[in-house]
Tab-separated table of C-alpha atoms in Angstrom:
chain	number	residue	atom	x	y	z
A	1	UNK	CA	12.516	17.424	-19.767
A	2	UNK	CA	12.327	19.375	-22.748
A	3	UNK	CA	13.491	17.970	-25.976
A	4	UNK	CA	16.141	20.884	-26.617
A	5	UNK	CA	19.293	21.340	-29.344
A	6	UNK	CA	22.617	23.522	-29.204
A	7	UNK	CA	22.112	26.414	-31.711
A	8	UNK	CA	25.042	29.062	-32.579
A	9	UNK	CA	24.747	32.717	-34.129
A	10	UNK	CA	26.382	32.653	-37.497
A	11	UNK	CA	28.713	35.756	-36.976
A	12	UNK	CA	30.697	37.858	-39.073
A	13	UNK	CA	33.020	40.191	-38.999
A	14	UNK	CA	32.701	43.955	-40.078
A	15	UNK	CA	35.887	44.395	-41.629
A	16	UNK	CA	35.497	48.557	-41.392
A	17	UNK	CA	35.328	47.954	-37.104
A	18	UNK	CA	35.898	44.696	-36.652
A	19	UNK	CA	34.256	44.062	-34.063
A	20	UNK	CA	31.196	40.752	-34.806
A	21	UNK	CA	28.108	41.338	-36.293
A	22	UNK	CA	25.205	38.421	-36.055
A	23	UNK	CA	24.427	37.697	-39.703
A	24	UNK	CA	20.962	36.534	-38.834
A	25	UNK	CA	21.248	33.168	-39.340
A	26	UNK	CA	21.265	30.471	-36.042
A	27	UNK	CA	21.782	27.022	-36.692
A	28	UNK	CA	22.869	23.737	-35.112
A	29	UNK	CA	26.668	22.933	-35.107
A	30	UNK	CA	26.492	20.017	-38.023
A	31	UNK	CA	24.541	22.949	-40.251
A	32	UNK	CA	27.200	25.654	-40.318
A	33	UNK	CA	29.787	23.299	-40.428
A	34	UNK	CA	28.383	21.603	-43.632
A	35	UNK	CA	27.905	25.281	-44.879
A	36	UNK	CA	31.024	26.587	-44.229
A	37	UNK	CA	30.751	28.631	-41.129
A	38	UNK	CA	32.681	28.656	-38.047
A	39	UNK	CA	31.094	27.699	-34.929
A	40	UNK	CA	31.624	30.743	-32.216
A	41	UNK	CA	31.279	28.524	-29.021
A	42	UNK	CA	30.210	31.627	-26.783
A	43	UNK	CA	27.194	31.934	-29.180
A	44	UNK	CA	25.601	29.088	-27.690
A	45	UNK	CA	21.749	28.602	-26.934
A	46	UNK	CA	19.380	26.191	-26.367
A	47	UNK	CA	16.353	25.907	-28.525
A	48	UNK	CA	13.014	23.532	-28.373
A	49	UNK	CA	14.343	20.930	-31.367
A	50	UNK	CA	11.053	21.367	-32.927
A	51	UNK	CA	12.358	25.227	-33.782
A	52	UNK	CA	15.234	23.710	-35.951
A	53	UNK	CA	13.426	23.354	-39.596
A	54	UNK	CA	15.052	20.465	-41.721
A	55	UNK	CA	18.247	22.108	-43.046
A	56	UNK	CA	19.771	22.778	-39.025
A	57	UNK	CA	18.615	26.498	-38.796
A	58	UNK	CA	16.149	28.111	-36.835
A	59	UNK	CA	12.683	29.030	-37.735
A	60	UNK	CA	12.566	32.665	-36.777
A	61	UNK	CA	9.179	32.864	-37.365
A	62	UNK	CA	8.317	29.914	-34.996
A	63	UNK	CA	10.331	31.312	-32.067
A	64	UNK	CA	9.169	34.503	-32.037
A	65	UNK	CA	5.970	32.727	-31.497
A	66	UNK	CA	6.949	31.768	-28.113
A	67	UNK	CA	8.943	33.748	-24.964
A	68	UNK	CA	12.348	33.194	-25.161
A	69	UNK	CA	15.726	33.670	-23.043
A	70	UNK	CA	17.061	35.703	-25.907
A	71	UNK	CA	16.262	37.802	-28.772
A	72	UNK	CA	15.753	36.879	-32.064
């Protein structure tokens, strides 16, 4: 089994439509909530931990080295 962590999109809101824009920023749950962001459960994925660098966000760079279910 792979060694895997929850990750959420860090989303905000575009206050001309409102509708969500992804900020570009994914981290684990204990990084945005240190940082002030609000988790958005339905933004959840599941990432290698290894892709999480040592603050709780992902290392874009390293995923895009490898396939993934979603896009970065």
């Amino acid at each position: 089994m792979l060694d895997v962590v929850e990750v959420f999109d860090v989303i905000r809101v575009d206050p001309d439509t409102g509708r969500a824009v992804w900020t570009g920023l994914t981290g684990t749950r204990a990084a945005l909530e240190r940082d002030g962001f609000s988790v958005d459960q339905r933004s959840i994925n599941l990432c290698p931990r290894d892709w999480v660098n040592d603050s709780g966000y992902l290392d874009v760079d390293l995923a895009r080295e490898h396939p993934r279910p979603w896009g970065i």
